[in-house]
XYZ file of C-alpha atoms in Angstrom:
88
model
C -23.793 -8.921 -9.400
C -20.417 -10.526 -9.676
C -16.924 -9.147 -10.005
C -16.716 -9.688 -13.768
C -17.445 -7.412 -16.696
C -20.545 -9.443 -17.446
C -22.352 -7.559 -14.671
C -21.499 -4.088 -15.939
C -24.777 -3.560 -17.819
C -26.888 -4.684 -14.864
C -24.904 -2.463 -12.479
C -25.348 0.561 -14.729
C -29.065 -0.134 -15.205
C -29.620 -0.640 -11.464
C -27.835 2.620 -10.718
C -29.967 4.542 -13.231
C -33.169 2.985 -11.889
C -32.222 3.748 -8.285
C -31.469 7.365 -9.202
C -34.769 7.688 -11.078
C -36.722 6.306 -8.119
C -34.722 8.224 -5.523
C -33.699 4.945 -3.927
C -30.401 3.724 -2.523
C -28.394 1.263 -4.559
C -27.932 -2.100 -2.856
C -25.839 -4.970 -4.137
C -26.402 -8.694 -3.692
C -23.674 -11.047 -4.868
C -23.562 -14.835 -4.859
C -20.452 -16.849 -4.067
C -20.488 -20.573 -4.716
C -19.291 -22.421 -1.604
C -16.312 -24.698 -1.935
C -17.212 -28.346 -2.160
C -16.472 -31.030 0.412
C -14.553 -34.020 -0.860
C -14.722 -37.688 0.015
C -11.464 -39.590 -0.014
C -12.122 -43.196 0.766
C -14.350 -43.135 3.815
C -13.197 -39.690 4.984
C -15.029 -36.486 4.123
C -12.832 -33.426 3.926
C -14.735 -30.211 4.526
C -13.730 -26.630 3.974
C -12.986 -24.641 7.112
C -15.348 -21.801 8.029
C -12.320 -19.493 8.219
C -11.427 -20.224 4.593
C -14.995 -19.583 3.451
C -15.085 -16.323 5.431
C -11.813 -15.138 3.894
C -13.174 -15.980 0.432
C -16.337 -13.983 1.173
C -14.341 -10.945 2.334
C -12.073 -11.083 -0.726
C -15.031 -11.489 -3.089
C -16.883 -8.572 -1.510
C -13.787 -6.401 -2.012
C -13.685 -7.405 -5.696
C -17.401 -6.663 -6.151
C -17.068 -3.295 -4.394
C -14.061 -2.522 -6.610
C -16.147 -3.264 -9.705
C -18.940 -1.013 -8.463
C -16.458 1.778 -7.695
C -14.871 1.551 -11.164
C -18.284 1.844 -12.825
C -20.112 4.246 -10.512
C -17.442 5.951 -8.443
C -16.881 5.644 -4.728
C -20.187 5.671 -2.858
C -21.433 4.139 0.344
C -23.792 1.292 -0.481
C -24.891 -1.941 1.026
C -23.179 -4.980 -0.443
C -24.423 -8.355 0.729
C -22.415 -11.426 -0.313
C -24.282 -14.677 0.193
C -23.130 -18.248 -0.265
C -24.996 -20.293 -2.857
C -25.756 -20.494 -6.541
C -26.590 -17.161 -8.176
C -29.981 -18.495 -9.321
C -31.015 -19.225 -5.733
C -29.334 -16.300 -3.978
C -30.322 -13.477 -6.300
């Protein structure tokens, strides 16, 4: 799942399937990590604090998308760093 409208159909389908099976809805979202850059001989890396703040902000956006589509509910939402193909 991501925070865009492109995930709406999968969110709706997952919710219907979970309801049919009597299961809880859980969300897994992938967030691409920021790249490190090389300038000359120096490598500039992204601080862990920046990546953590990005993860928190992205989770809030994903939860907002879920709430708009399905209403406010308690569910597990796990944001992992990496490409969506590998994470999900």
